[in-house]
Structure formats: structure tokens, C-alpha cells
Amino acid sequence: MNKAEVVAAEQHPLIAQRRYLHMHPELSFHETETYQYIRRHLTSLPNLELREQVGGHGIVAKITGGTGPTIAFRADFDALPIQDEKEVPYQSTVKNVMHACGHDGHTSTLLSLATILSAHQSELSGSVVLLFQFAEELAPGGARPMVDDGALDGVDAVYGNHFWSQFETNTIHSAAGPLMASPDMFNITIYGRGGHGAKPHTTIDAVVVMAEFIMNIQTIVARNVNPIDNAVLTIGKVTAGNTFNVISDRASCSGTVRTFNADVQQTIRTALENELKGLAVSKGITYELNYVTGYPPVVNHEAGYEVIKRAAARAGLDFDDAPPMMIGEDFSYYLLEKPGAFFLTGSGNEEKTTAPHHHPLFDLDEDAMSGALTMFLAILEEEGVIHAQ
């Protein structure tokens, strides 16, 4: 197998697949048509064994070769509840839903890998498992149920890629150890006593108490977490009231906590609740706190990281160590079960796109897909599944 030739042959399919998926996005846990698109492609290929509806809407494809190791790769295929504002021919056709994170590119790349490996099955010295995963964007996610349903049975190592617009196209970034944080979510409602805006002394103003709460918690990380530990506490949404002259009887907020350490995670969670308890005493409010623990942090195995680093050199792509990132990823569940590593392929090109992930103008420098596909093949060379050229 000549990597350069097989990747060049997939350049047009890579783009066509990605643009179709971009035009037809589906939200987490609702990826029925996307599932069928992936299934049609895989069933058209020889030498693949398929398991369908794995853990829900997951698909596992296996290409069995020689007696060497079995290496798995994962791609996610859900979209986000964001209106696509790009003026491009492949703009999303679904109102308020778009691929704003690159999952369409992840899936297209893995479909092209399936095409290449199925055509070269007789040359494989080991086997390859392709994990097409639903619902990465929304907890509880699709990775855990896929693992529980045996998606990694017989796998020796697992690797995953995420395109990243903040890095230059086709640069590779990874880390030995912690790479991505645990992304918790919380919703809080404060209940006071409403009343007329002209008579605040007869009320318990939930809006004012919520404002005090938000200001107070700004010191939780600064004064409760060791400065050498990484932690983020962010309020992203606040709602209250219906009109200008009524003091609301309730106010709500939603936010996120990002950590790498379980003790730090618990410290912040406890501090949030203590702050609410204090306000209950001092202001007379009641409250509800719904705290949802997110995915575990993504922690790469040392050996898997070294494979990524060597594969990048083999592929002729620049490699940089990535600092810990406060974003979350349910690829962590795969790494809790099997050795391996997660890496980022740069997809940022100021001449083509500058919008960040989860933005209405987000786009992907499609040249990055060829780089990620080359990386997958280089990883298989490093793992001894295909022969080096």
C-alpha cells in the first residue's frame, strides 16, 4: 500500500462525504439518517464485518487481516443546535442544526479509511476496528454505551482524532497524560418572593440574590483550588422575570465546571452548594441545584502518545505537544478500557475560515481530512498492521 497514492485517490470522496453530512446534520441521539448514510457506505465495501445499533445508534466495522494486533479508530457523527450562517453551497439544510465542531469531517475521514482498508485487506498484518459513534456532544454521550455493548472487544489499542481550527492545518497535537478536562454541567434555581417593582421591601428579590451568588462564586477557583491545578467555573446562562415592573420570585442560571482532578471537582461542587446554603440563611431564599457530572477527563497512555508522535513524523506532519485543554470529550471512556491516545489535527487556515468551534460561521479547512487520513495509516504502520513503505 502506498499511503500517498491511496490518500490522494480519496481526496474527492473525502470532500463529497463531508459536505453531504454538513448539509444534513442531526442532533445527538437523533442521528437516524446519518446512521443510514454511514451504513450504506460500509455495506457497499467488501471485506467488512458490521455490527449495527451498537449501544444505540453506533456502528462497528471490522476489517480482519493477519495475526497481528487489532487497532481501533473512532469518529463521532452528531451535530449541534446552532443555525448555520455560512454562505456556502454546502450550508446546512436543517434549521437551527449544523456541524459546528467538525464531526462531519471525522466521519468522512473514517469512511475513507474503511474504503482504503477494505481494498487492501489482504495486505494487513493485523485487524482494524472502525467505531462510528453517535452523541458525543450531549451527556451521557454515546461512547459509554458503545463500550458497554462490546465495541472494544478484542481491541488492543484505540485512537481518535479531532479537527481543531485553532491550530494550523495538518499540524498534529497531543499530550502524554491529561489532554482534555471533565466537563460538568449545573442548573440552579433560586426562589424568593415576588412582588411589585415599587414595593421591593415586601419581596425577596431573586434577581438580586442571583447576582450576589454569581459574583461570590468568582472566588471559588481562585481561593479554593491549588494554583497548580487546572479548573474552570463558568456561568453561561441566566434567566429571570417577565416584565419591567415586577420583582421576580425566581431566577435561574446554568454553567459548567471543568477539572482534571476528582478532588478539585468535588471541592468546587461543595463550594457551590455552601454558597447557596449561606444565601438561604442570610437572604431567606430556597434553591434547587442540579449538578451533572460530565465525561471523565481524556488521559492519553504514554505508549499511545509515542505512537502518535512517531506517526506524525512518518506522515511528514509537524507535531507539537498540546497543553491541557478545558474542553470535554467522551473519547475518555475508550481510554479507560484500552491503551491508546487522542490527538488533534489542525484545521485552521485564515484564508479559508477563522470562526472557532461551536460558532454559526464555523467551517473546516477540508485539506485537514487528508492529513488525518494519512495519520491513521501511519498509526497502523507504527502498530505493525500495515507494512511501511
mmCIF file of C-alpha atoms in Angstrom:
data_model
loop_
_atom_site.group_PDB
_atom_site.id
_atom_site.type_symbol
_atom_site.label_atom_id
_atom_site.label_comp_id
_atom_site.label_asym_id
_atom_site.label_seq_id
_atom_site.Cartn_x
_atom_site.Cartn_y
_atom_site.Cartn_z
ATOM 1 C CA MET A 1 0.000 0.000 0.000
ATOM 2 C CA ASN A 2 1.338 3.408 -0.980
ATOM 3 C CA LYS A 3 -0.061 5.913 1.533
ATOM 4 C CA ALA A 4 0.325 8.958 -0.697
ATOM 5 C CA GLU A 5 -1.461 7.296 -3.606
ATOM 6 C CA VAL A 6 -4.408 5.901 -1.646
ATOM 7 C CA VAL A 7 -4.930 9.184 0.236
ATOM 8 C CA ALA A 8 -4.787 11.195 -2.999
ATOM 9 C CA ALA A 9 -7.409 8.875 -4.513
ATOM 10 C CA GLU A 10 -9.732 9.642 -1.592
ATOM 11 C CA GLN A 11 -9.420 13.432 -1.762
ATOM 12 C CA HIS A 12 -12.627 13.948 -3.758
ATOM 13 C CA PRO A 13 -14.677 11.374 -1.776
ATOM 14 C CA LEU A 14 -13.469 12.931 1.476
ATOM 15 C CA ILE A 15 -14.874 16.309 0.495
ATOM 16 C CA ALA A 16 -18.074 14.934 -1.044
ATOM 17 C CA GLN A 17 -18.847 12.825 2.018
ATOM 18 C CA ARG A 18 -18.136 15.650 4.418
ATOM 19 C CA ARG A 19 -20.270 18.159 2.502
ATOM 20 C CA TYR A 20 -23.220 15.779 2.303
ATOM 21 C CA LEU A 21 -23.066 15.260 6.053
ATOM 22 C CA HIS A 22 -22.665 19.011 6.599
ATOM 23 C CA MET A 23 -25.845 19.646 4.617
ATOM 24 C CA HIS A 24 -27.811 17.011 6.546
ATOM 25 C CA PRO A 25 -26.889 17.349 10.232
ATOM 26 C CA GLU A 26 -28.725 15.623 13.066
ATOM 27 C CA LEU A 27 -28.673 16.283 16.792
ATOM 28 C CA SER A 28 -27.289 13.920 19.423
ATOM 29 C CA PHE A 29 -29.387 10.775 19.947
ATOM 30 C CA HIS A 30 -31.420 11.581 16.789
ATOM 31 C CA GLU A 31 -28.894 10.590 14.095
ATOM 32 C CA THR A 32 -31.171 8.226 12.132
ATOM 33 C CA GLU A 33 -30.424 9.397 8.581
ATOM 34 C CA THR A 34 -26.719 9.879 9.334
ATOM 35 C CA TYR A 35 -26.657 6.311 10.636
ATOM 36 C CA GLN A 36 -28.163 5.059 7.367
ATOM 37 C CA TYR A 37 -25.694 7.095 5.279
ATOM 38 C CA ILE A 38 -22.771 5.508 7.122
ATOM 39 C CA ARG A 39 -24.359 2.061 6.885
ATOM 40 C CA ARG A 40 -24.902 2.350 3.116
ATOM 41 C CA HIS A 41 -21.258 3.253 2.563
ATOM 42 C CA LEU A 42 -19.941 0.426 4.726
ATOM 43 C CA THR A 43 -22.234 -2.252 3.289
ATOM 44 C CA SER A 44 -21.062 -1.309 -0.216
ATOM 45 C CA LEU A 45 -17.499 -2.315 0.668
ATOM 46 C CA PRO A 46 -16.054 -5.839 0.598
ATOM 47 C CA ASN A 47 -14.181 -7.488 3.458
ATOM 48 C CA LEU A 48 -16.008 -5.674 6.275
ATOM 49 C CA GLU A 49 -17.856 -7.234 9.202
ATOM 50 C CA LEU A 50 -20.543 -4.939 10.586
ATOM 51 C CA ARG A 51 -22.230 -4.714 13.956
ATOM 52 C CA GLU A 52 -25.215 -2.389 13.911
ATOM 53 C CA GLN A 53 -27.090 -0.448 16.589
ATOM 54 C CA VAL A 54 -24.143 -0.802 18.955
ATOM 55 C CA GLY A 55 -25.077 0.880 22.220
ATOM 56 C CA GLY A 56 -27.864 2.694 20.368
ATOM 57 C CA HIS A 57 -27.040 4.341 17.027
ATOM 58 C CA GLY A 58 -23.426 3.143 16.889
ATOM 59 C CA ILE A 59 -21.852 1.115 14.083
ATOM 60 C CA VAL A 60 -18.716 -1.009 14.425
ATOM 61 C CA ALA A 61 -16.923 -2.155 11.265
ATOM 62 C CA LYS A 62 -14.051 -4.638 11.365
ATOM 63 C CA ILE A 63 -11.506 -5.466 8.667
ATOM 64 C CA THR A 64 -9.799 -8.713 9.618
ATOM 65 C CA GLY A 65 -6.259 -9.257 8.407
ATOM 66 C CA GLY A 66 -3.347 -11.328 9.659
ATOM 67 C CA THR A 67 -2.435 -12.432 13.157
ATOM 68 C CA GLY A 68 -1.103 -9.062 14.317
ATOM 69 C CA PRO A 69 -2.734 -6.571 16.695
ATOM 70 C CA THR A 70 -6.264 -5.196 16.409
ATOM 71 C CA ILE A 71 -6.299 -1.393 16.326
ATOM 72 C CA ALA A 72 -9.449 0.723 16.644
ATOM 73 C CA PHE A 73 -10.240 4.235 15.405
ATOM 74 C CA ARG A 74 -13.261 6.300 16.387
ATOM 75 C CA ALA A 75 -15.295 9.039 14.680
ATOM 76 C CA ASP A 76 -18.360 10.833 16.070
ATOM 77 C CA PHE A 77 -21.216 11.983 13.835
ATOM 78 C CA ASP A 78 -23.695 14.166 15.769
ATOM 79 C CA ALA A 79 -24.277 17.896 15.185
ATOM 80 C CA LEU A 80 -25.164 20.908 17.340
ATOM 81 C CA PRO A 81 -28.301 23.073 17.846
ATOM 82 C CA ILE A 82 -26.804 26.080 16.017
ATOM 83 C CA GLN A 83 -28.055 27.895 12.909
ATOM 84 C CA ASP A 84 -25.555 27.655 10.039
ATOM 85 C CA GLU A 85 -24.830 31.222 8.886
ATOM 86 C CA LYS A 86 -22.149 30.403 6.285
ATOM 87 C CA GLU A 87 -22.928 31.343 2.703
ATOM 88 C CA VAL A 88 -21.546 28.231 1.028
ATOM 89 C CA PRO A 89 -23.059 25.668 -1.381
ATOM 90 C CA TYR A 90 -22.954 23.016 1.363
ATOM 91 C CA GLN A 91 -24.714 25.096 4.027
ATOM 92 C CA SER A 92 -26.864 23.087 6.436
ATOM 93 C CA THR A 93 -30.359 22.419 5.102
ATOM 94 C CA VAL A 94 -31.736 21.854 8.615
ATOM 95 C CA LYS A 95 -32.902 24.920 10.501
ATOM 96 C CA ASN A 96 -31.010 25.582 13.725
ATOM 97 C CA VAL A 97 -28.839 22.457 13.345
ATOM 98 C CA MET A 98 -25.301 22.354 11.970
ATOM 99 C CA HIS A 99 -21.982 20.549 12.144
ATOM 100 C CA ALA A 100 -20.199 23.289 14.059
ATOM 101 C CA CYS A 101 -17.433 21.124 15.519
ATOM 102 C CA GLY A 102 -16.033 19.039 12.659
ATOM 103 C CA HIS A 103 -17.786 15.732 13.321
ATOM 104 C CA ASP A 104 -18.791 15.594 9.648
ATOM 105 C CA GLY A 105 -15.079 15.640 8.815
ATOM 106 C CA HIS A 106 -14.315 12.976 11.417
ATOM 107 C CA THR A 107 -16.901 10.656 9.878
ATOM 108 C CA SER A 108 -15.854 11.335 6.297
ATOM 109 C CA THR A 109 -12.245 10.552 7.192
ATOM 110 C CA LEU A 110 -13.150 7.241 8.829
ATOM 111 C CA LEU A 111 -15.373 6.280 5.875
ATOM 112 C CA SER A 112 -12.423 6.853 3.542
ATOM 113 C CA LEU A 113 -10.204 4.778 5.820
ATOM 114 C CA ALA A 114 -12.783 1.988 5.528
ATOM 115 C CA THR A 115 -12.654 2.281 1.734
ATOM 116 C CA ILE A 116 -8.849 2.031 1.672
ATOM 117 C CA LEU A 117 -8.556 -0.853 4.117
ATOM 118 C CA SER A 118 -11.303 -2.908 2.520
ATOM 119 C CA ALA A 119 -9.473 -2.685 -0.804
ATOM 120 C CA HIS A 120 -6.160 -3.703 0.807
ATOM 121 C CA GLN A 121 -7.463 -6.264 3.297
ATOM 122 C CA SER A 122 -5.122 -8.979 2.030
ATOM 123 C CA GLU A 123 -2.097 -6.795 2.872
ATOM 124 C CA LEU A 124 -2.993 -6.289 6.537
ATOM 125 C CA SER A 125 -0.813 -7.933 9.160
ATOM 126 C CA GLY A 126 -3.464 -7.322 11.803
ATOM 127 C CA SER A 127 -7.054 -6.152 12.068
ATOM 128 C CA VAL A 128 -8.735 -2.745 12.230
ATOM 129 C CA VAL A 129 -11.946 -1.784 14.031
ATOM 130 C CA LEU A 130 -13.775 1.395 12.998
ATOM 131 C CA LEU A 131 -16.049 2.924 15.640
ATOM 132 C CA PHE A 132 -18.769 5.227 14.283
ATOM 133 C CA GLN A 133 -20.178 6.878 17.394
ATOM 134 C CA PHE A 134 -23.377 8.804 17.974
ATOM 135 C CA ALA A 135 -23.988 11.588 20.531
ATOM 136 C CA GLU A 136 -20.596 12.914 21.567
ATOM 137 C CA GLU A 137 -21.913 16.433 22.128
ATOM 138 C CA LEU A 138 -24.585 15.658 24.722
ATOM 139 C CA ALA A 139 -24.117 13.806 28.016
ATOM 140 C CA PRO A 140 -24.390 10.950 28.804
ATOM 141 C CA GLY A 141 -22.915 10.557 25.300
ATOM 142 C CA GLY A 142 -22.532 7.571 23.019
ATOM 143 C CA ALA A 143 -19.092 6.266 23.956
ATOM 144 C CA ARG A 144 -20.061 4.655 27.273
ATOM 145 C CA PRO A 145 -22.999 2.636 25.886
ATOM 146 C CA MET A 146 -20.897 1.548 22.900
ATOM 147 C CA VAL A 147 -18.133 0.328 25.212
ATOM 148 C CA ASP A 148 -20.708 -1.441 27.391
ATOM 149 C CA ASP A 149 -22.078 -3.117 24.263
ATOM 150 C CA GLY A 150 -18.698 -4.627 23.394
ATOM 151 C CA ALA A 151 -17.425 -2.124 20.813
ATOM 152 C CA LEU A 152 -13.851 -2.663 22.029
ATOM 153 C CA ASP A 153 -13.975 -6.437 22.357
ATOM 154 C CA GLY A 154 -10.705 -7.884 21.045
ATOM 155 C CA VAL A 155 -9.145 -4.440 20.510
ATOM 156 C CA ASP A 156 -5.516 -3.965 21.559
ATOM 157 C CA ALA A 157 -5.314 -0.164 21.234
ATOM 158 C CA VAL A 158 -7.678 2.677 20.314
ATOM 159 C CA TYR A 159 -7.009 6.065 18.709
ATOM 160 C CA GLY A 160 -9.126 9.099 17.972
ATOM 161 C CA ASN A 161 -8.752 12.380 16.127
ATOM 162 C CA HIS A 162 -10.431 15.765 16.455
ATOM 163 C CA PHE A 163 -10.016 18.548 13.925
ATOM 164 C CA TRP A 164 -9.083 21.795 15.645
ATOM 165 C CA SER A 165 -9.471 25.190 13.980
ATOM 166 C CA GLN A 166 -7.176 26.930 16.479
ATOM 167 C CA PHE A 167 -4.171 25.045 15.087
ATOM 168 C CA GLU A 168 -2.661 25.417 11.637
ATOM 169 C CA THR A 169 -3.945 22.906 9.093
ATOM 170 C CA ASN A 170 -2.258 19.498 9.210
ATOM 171 C CA THR A 171 -0.216 20.121 12.316
ATOM 172 C CA ILE A 172 -0.633 17.322 14.861
ATOM 173 C CA HIS A 173 -1.059 17.964 18.585
ATOM 174 C CA SER A 174 -1.286 15.540 21.502
ATOM 175 C CA ALA A 175 -0.029 15.004 25.038
ATOM 176 C CA ALA A 176 1.278 12.250 27.260
ATOM 177 C CA GLY A 177 -1.266 12.107 30.066
ATOM 178 C CA PRO A 178 -4.113 14.609 30.591
ATOM 179 C CA LEU A 179 -5.315 16.275 27.399
ATOM 180 C CA MET A 180 -8.963 17.278 27.940
ATOM 181 C CA ALA A 181 -10.957 18.035 31.067
ATOM 182 C CA SER A 182 -14.068 16.583 32.659
ATOM 183 C CA PRO A 183 -16.969 18.881 31.584
ATOM 184 C CA ASP A 184 -19.601 19.036 34.346
ATOM 185 C CA MET A 185 -22.862 20.976 33.986
ATOM 186 C CA PHE A 186 -25.126 22.524 36.604
ATOM 187 C CA ASN A 187 -28.519 24.239 36.727
ATOM 188 C CA ILE A 188 -29.514 26.377 39.714
ATOM 189 C CA THR A 189 -32.852 27.999 40.528
ATOM 190 C CA ILE A 190 -33.163 30.500 43.364
ATOM 191 C CA TYR A 191 -36.663 31.033 44.790
ATOM 192 C CA GLY A 192 -37.511 34.290 46.538
ATOM 193 C CA ARG A 193 -40.788 36.165 46.976
ATOM 194 C CA GLY A 194 -42.068 38.219 44.077
ATOM 195 C CA GLY A 195 -43.961 41.478 44.160
ATOM 196 C CA HIS A 196 -44.490 44.937 42.696
ATOM 197 C CA GLY A 197 -41.420 46.753 41.487
ATOM 198 C CA ALA A 198 -42.466 49.775 43.505
ATOM 199 C CA LYS A 199 -42.510 47.813 46.793
ATOM 200 C CA PRO A 200 -39.205 45.920 46.971
ATOM 201 C CA HIS A 201 -39.315 45.885 50.772
ATOM 202 C CA THR A 202 -42.180 43.360 50.630
ATOM 203 C CA THR A 203 -40.221 40.922 48.468
ATOM 204 C CA ILE A 204 -37.205 38.653 48.447
ATOM 205 C CA ASP A 205 -35.672 39.675 45.126
ATOM 206 C CA ALA A 206 -34.428 36.515 43.427
ATOM 207 C CA VAL A 207 -32.642 38.547 40.746
ATOM 208 C CA VAL A 208 -30.545 40.445 43.289
ATOM 209 C CA VAL A 209 -29.725 37.247 45.174
ATOM 210 C CA MET A 210 -28.733 35.535 41.929
ATOM 211 C CA ALA A 211 -26.474 38.468 41.093
ATOM 212 C CA GLU A 212 -24.832 38.171 44.511
ATOM 213 C CA PHE A 213 -24.416 34.427 44.052
ATOM 214 C CA ILE A 214 -22.742 34.843 40.666
ATOM 215 C CA MET A 215 -20.331 37.448 41.996
ATOM 216 C CA ASN A 216 -19.499 35.393 45.083
ATOM 217 C CA ILE A 217 -18.625 32.212 43.200
ATOM 218 C CA GLN A 218 -15.998 34.027 41.138
ATOM 219 C CA THR A 219 -13.586 33.395 44.029
ATOM 220 C CA ILE A 220 -14.217 29.633 44.284
ATOM 221 C CA VAL A 221 -11.426 28.650 41.911
ATOM 222 C CA ALA A 222 -9.118 31.481 42.977
ATOM 223 C CA ARG A 223 -9.405 30.767 46.702
ATOM 224 C CA ASN A 224 -10.251 27.064 46.954
ATOM 225 C CA VAL A 225 -8.226 25.359 44.211
ATOM 226 C CA ASN A 226 -4.462 24.883 44.334
ATOM 227 C CA PRO A 227 -2.965 27.224 41.698
ATOM 228 C CA ILE A 228 -1.043 24.339 40.120
ATOM 229 C CA ASP A 229 -4.329 22.523 39.373
ATOM 230 C CA ASN A 230 -6.453 23.364 36.342
ATOM 231 C CA ALA A 231 -10.075 24.363 36.935
ATOM 232 C CA VAL A 232 -12.756 26.494 35.287
ATOM 233 C CA LEU A 233 -16.120 27.636 36.678
ATOM 234 C CA THR A 234 -18.317 29.471 34.177
ATOM 235 C CA ILE A 235 -21.893 30.746 34.243
ATOM 236 C CA GLY A 236 -23.203 30.658 30.682
ATOM 237 C CA LYS A 237 -26.902 31.409 31.055
ATOM 238 C CA VAL A 238 -29.087 33.497 33.398
ATOM 239 C CA THR A 239 -32.879 33.845 33.182
ATOM 240 C CA ALA A 240 -35.398 35.716 35.346
ATOM 241 C CA GLY A 241 -38.547 37.791 35.186
ATOM 242 C CA ASN A 242 -41.195 38.589 32.608
ATOM 243 C CA THR A 243 -41.642 42.347 32.638
ATOM 244 C CA PHE A 244 -40.018 45.594 33.779
ATOM 245 C CA ASN A 245 -42.060 46.451 36.858
ATOM 246 C CA VAL A 246 -42.392 43.096 38.607
ATOM 247 C CA ILE A 247 -39.840 41.688 41.015
ATOM 248 C CA SER A 248 -39.390 38.061 40.009
ATOM 249 C CA ASP A 249 -39.960 35.295 42.522
ATOM 250 C CA ARG A 250 -37.280 33.135 40.892
ATOM 251 C CA ALA A 251 -34.054 33.312 38.908
ATOM 252 C CA SER A 252 -32.133 30.536 37.205
ATOM 253 C CA CYS A 253 -28.631 30.051 35.903
ATOM 254 C CA SER A 254 -26.700 27.337 34.111
ATOM 255 C CA GLY A 255 -22.979 26.792 33.997
ATOM 256 C CA THR A 256 -20.085 24.420 33.694
ATOM 257 C CA VAL A 257 -17.202 23.179 35.827
ATOM 258 C CA ARG A 258 -14.074 21.876 34.086
ATOM 259 C CA THR A 259 -11.449 19.883 36.006
ATOM 260 C CA PHE A 260 -8.855 17.133 35.623
ATOM 261 C CA ASN A 261 -8.847 16.023 39.257
ATOM 262 C CA ALA A 262 -11.746 14.366 41.110
ATOM 263 C CA ASP A 263 -10.838 16.092 44.406
ATOM 264 C CA VAL A 264 -10.848 19.506 42.723
ATOM 265 C CA GLN A 265 -14.147 18.643 41.067
ATOM 266 C CA GLN A 266 -15.704 17.827 44.447
ATOM 267 C CA THR A 267 -14.234 20.952 46.073
ATOM 268 C CA ILE A 268 -15.954 23.183 43.523
ATOM 269 C CA ARG A 269 -19.238 21.299 43.724
ATOM 270 C CA THR A 270 -19.258 21.572 47.527
ATOM 271 C CA ALA A 271 -18.385 25.276 47.405
ATOM 272 C CA LEU A 272 -21.312 25.977 45.075
ATOM 273 C CA GLU A 273 -23.716 24.290 47.456
ATOM 274 C CA ASN A 274 -22.232 26.036 50.510
ATOM 275 C CA GLU A 275 -22.694 29.409 48.843
ATOM 276 C CA LEU A 276 -26.362 28.612 48.214
ATOM 277 C CA LYS A 277 -26.823 27.421 51.809
ATOM 278 C CA GLY A 278 -25.368 30.694 53.052
ATOM 279 C CA LEU A 279 -27.741 32.736 50.911
ATOM 280 C CA ALA A 280 -30.650 30.662 52.171
ATOM 281 C CA VAL A 281 -29.767 31.738 55.710
ATOM 282 C CA SER A 282 -28.851 35.362 55.000
ATOM 283 C CA LYS A 283 -31.469 36.200 52.358
ATOM 284 C CA GLY A 284 -34.314 33.813 53.092
ATOM 285 C CA ILE A 285 -34.326 32.122 49.702
ATOM 286 C CA THR A 286 -34.768 28.469 48.841
ATOM 287 C CA TYR A 287 -32.997 26.839 45.929
ATOM 288 C CA GLU A 288 -32.583 23.833 43.649
ATOM 289 C CA LEU A 289 -29.163 22.662 42.482
ATOM 290 C CA ASN A 290 -28.937 20.059 39.735
ATOM 291 C CA TYR A 291 -25.289 19.101 39.210
ATOM 292 C CA VAL A 292 -24.497 16.684 36.369
ATOM 293 C CA THR A 293 -21.057 15.061 36.354
ATOM 294 C CA GLY A 294 -19.656 15.052 32.825
ATOM 295 C CA TYR A 295 -17.353 12.748 30.922
ATOM 296 C CA PRO A 296 -14.108 11.726 32.631
ATOM 297 C CA PRO A 297 -11.006 13.647 31.539
ATOM 298 C CA VAL A 298 -9.199 12.423 28.426
ATOM 299 C CA VAL A 299 -5.908 10.973 29.669
ATOM 300 C CA ASN A 300 -3.625 9.557 26.983
ATOM 301 C CA HIS A 301 -1.495 6.487 27.599
ATOM 302 C CA GLU A 302 2.235 7.123 27.295
ATOM 303 C CA ALA A 303 2.738 4.386 24.680
ATOM 304 C CA GLY A 304 -0.180 5.656 22.597
ATOM 305 C CA TYR A 305 1.173 9.200 22.716
ATOM 306 C CA GLU A 306 4.546 7.950 21.473
ATOM 307 C CA VAL A 307 2.805 6.156 18.587
ATOM 308 C CA ILE A 308 1.061 9.426 17.637
ATOM 309 C CA LYS A 309 4.338 11.334 17.782
ATOM 310 C CA ARG A 310 6.191 8.803 15.615
ATOM 311 C CA ALA A 311 3.258 8.533 13.205
ATOM 312 C CA ALA A 312 3.289 12.288 12.641
ATOM 313 C CA ALA A 313 6.988 12.124 11.758
ATOM 314 C CA ARG A 314 6.314 9.163 9.469
ATOM 315 C CA ALA A 315 3.493 11.130 7.793
ATOM 316 C CA GLY A 316 5.688 14.199 7.345
ATOM 317 C CA LEU A 317 3.436 16.359 9.547
ATOM 318 C CA ASP A 318 4.639 18.809 12.193
ATOM 319 C CA PHE A 319 3.986 17.634 15.759
ATOM 320 C CA ASP A 320 3.613 19.737 18.904
ATOM 321 C CA ASP A 321 2.830 18.796 22.477
ATOM 322 C CA ALA A 322 -0.578 20.148 23.417
ATOM 323 C CA PRO A 323 -1.185 21.830 26.773
ATOM 324 C CA PRO A 324 -4.125 20.528 28.839
ATOM 325 C CA MET A 325 -7.367 21.832 27.336
ATOM 326 C CA MET A 326 -10.529 22.600 29.292
ATOM 327 C CA ILE A 327 -12.848 21.206 26.610
ATOM 328 C CA GLY A 328 -14.517 17.823 27.171
ATOM 329 C CA GLU A 329 -14.634 14.633 25.079
ATOM 330 C CA ASP A 330 -16.242 11.257 25.742
ATOM 331 C CA PHE A 331 -13.355 9.523 23.984
ATOM 332 C CA SER A 332 -12.159 9.257 27.584
ATOM 333 C CA TYR A 333 -14.363 6.179 28.051
ATOM 334 C CA TYR A 334 -12.427 4.275 25.373
ATOM 335 C CA LEU A 335 -9.105 5.124 27.030
ATOM 336 C CA LEU A 336 -10.403 3.896 30.376
ATOM 337 C CA GLU A 337 -10.896 0.476 28.745
ATOM 338 C CA LYS A 338 -7.952 0.157 26.346
ATOM 339 C CA PRO A 339 -4.499 1.675 25.756
ATOM 340 C CA GLY A 340 -4.271 4.401 23.148
ATOM 341 C CA ALA A 341 -4.343 8.136 22.626
ATOM 342 C CA PHE A 342 -6.355 11.053 21.294
ATOM 343 C CA PHE A 343 -4.854 13.726 19.055
ATOM 344 C CA LEU A 344 -5.809 16.956 17.326
ATOM 345 C CA THR A 345 -5.305 17.646 13.637
ATOM 346 C CA GLY A 346 -5.079 21.351 12.890
ATOM 347 C CA SER A 347 -7.778 22.604 10.505
ATOM 348 C CA GLY A 348 -7.298 26.354 10.812
ATOM 349 C CA ASN A 349 -6.475 28.365 7.694
ATOM 350 C CA GLU A 350 -7.053 32.126 7.802
ATOM 351 C CA GLU A 351 -7.509 32.231 4.031
ATOM 352 C CA LYS A 352 -10.429 29.794 4.271
ATOM 353 C CA THR A 353 -12.006 30.054 7.718
ATOM 354 C CA THR A 354 -11.415 31.856 11.006
ATOM 355 C CA ALA A 355 -14.526 31.031 13.071
ATOM 356 C CA PRO A 356 -13.978 28.894 16.192
ATOM 357 C CA HIS A 357 -15.747 25.665 17.023
ATOM 358 C CA HIS A 358 -19.419 25.871 18.077
ATOM 359 C CA HIS A 359 -19.827 29.120 16.109
ATOM 360 C CA PRO A 360 -22.511 29.789 13.422
ATOM 361 C CA LEU A 361 -19.775 30.522 10.862
ATOM 362 C CA PHE A 362 -17.613 27.510 11.707
ATOM 363 C CA ASP A 363 -16.104 25.704 8.741
ATOM 364 C CA LEU A 364 -13.381 23.162 8.188
ATOM 365 C CA ASP A 365 -10.288 23.514 6.047
ATOM 366 C CA GLU A 366 -11.008 20.328 4.138
ATOM 367 C CA ASP A 367 -7.321 19.732 3.407
ATOM 368 C CA ALA A 368 -7.066 18.615 7.041
ATOM 369 C CA MET A 369 -9.018 15.446 6.272
ATOM 370 C CA SER A 370 -6.240 14.154 4.030
ATOM 371 C CA GLY A 371 -3.791 14.844 6.858
ATOM 372 C CA ALA A 372 -5.887 12.927 9.387
ATOM 373 C CA LEU A 373 -6.345 10.039 6.961
ATOM 374 C CA THR A 374 -2.571 9.911 6.436
ATOM 375 C CA MET A 375 -2.146 9.892 10.220
ATOM 376 C CA PHE A 376 -4.475 6.907 10.623
ATOM 377 C CA LEU A 377 -2.468 4.946 8.063
ATOM 378 C CA ALA A 378 0.811 5.989 9.709
ATOM 379 C CA ILE A 379 -0.512 4.802 13.081
ATOM 380 C CA LEU A 380 -1.307 1.426 11.522
ATOM 381 C CA GLU A 381 2.266 1.296 10.227
ATOM 382 C CA GLU A 382 3.603 2.095 13.685
ATOM 383 C CA GLU A 383 1.393 -0.598 15.202
ATOM 384 C CA GLY A 384 2.548 -3.149 12.611
ATOM 385 C CA VAL A 385 -0.836 -3.652 10.947
ATOM 386 C CA ILE A 386 0.270 -2.422 7.539
ATOM 387 C CA HIS A 387 3.732 -2.601 6.055
ATOM 388 C CA ALA A 388 5.859 0.554 5.956
ATOM 389 C CA GLN A 389 6.723 1.960 2.544
#
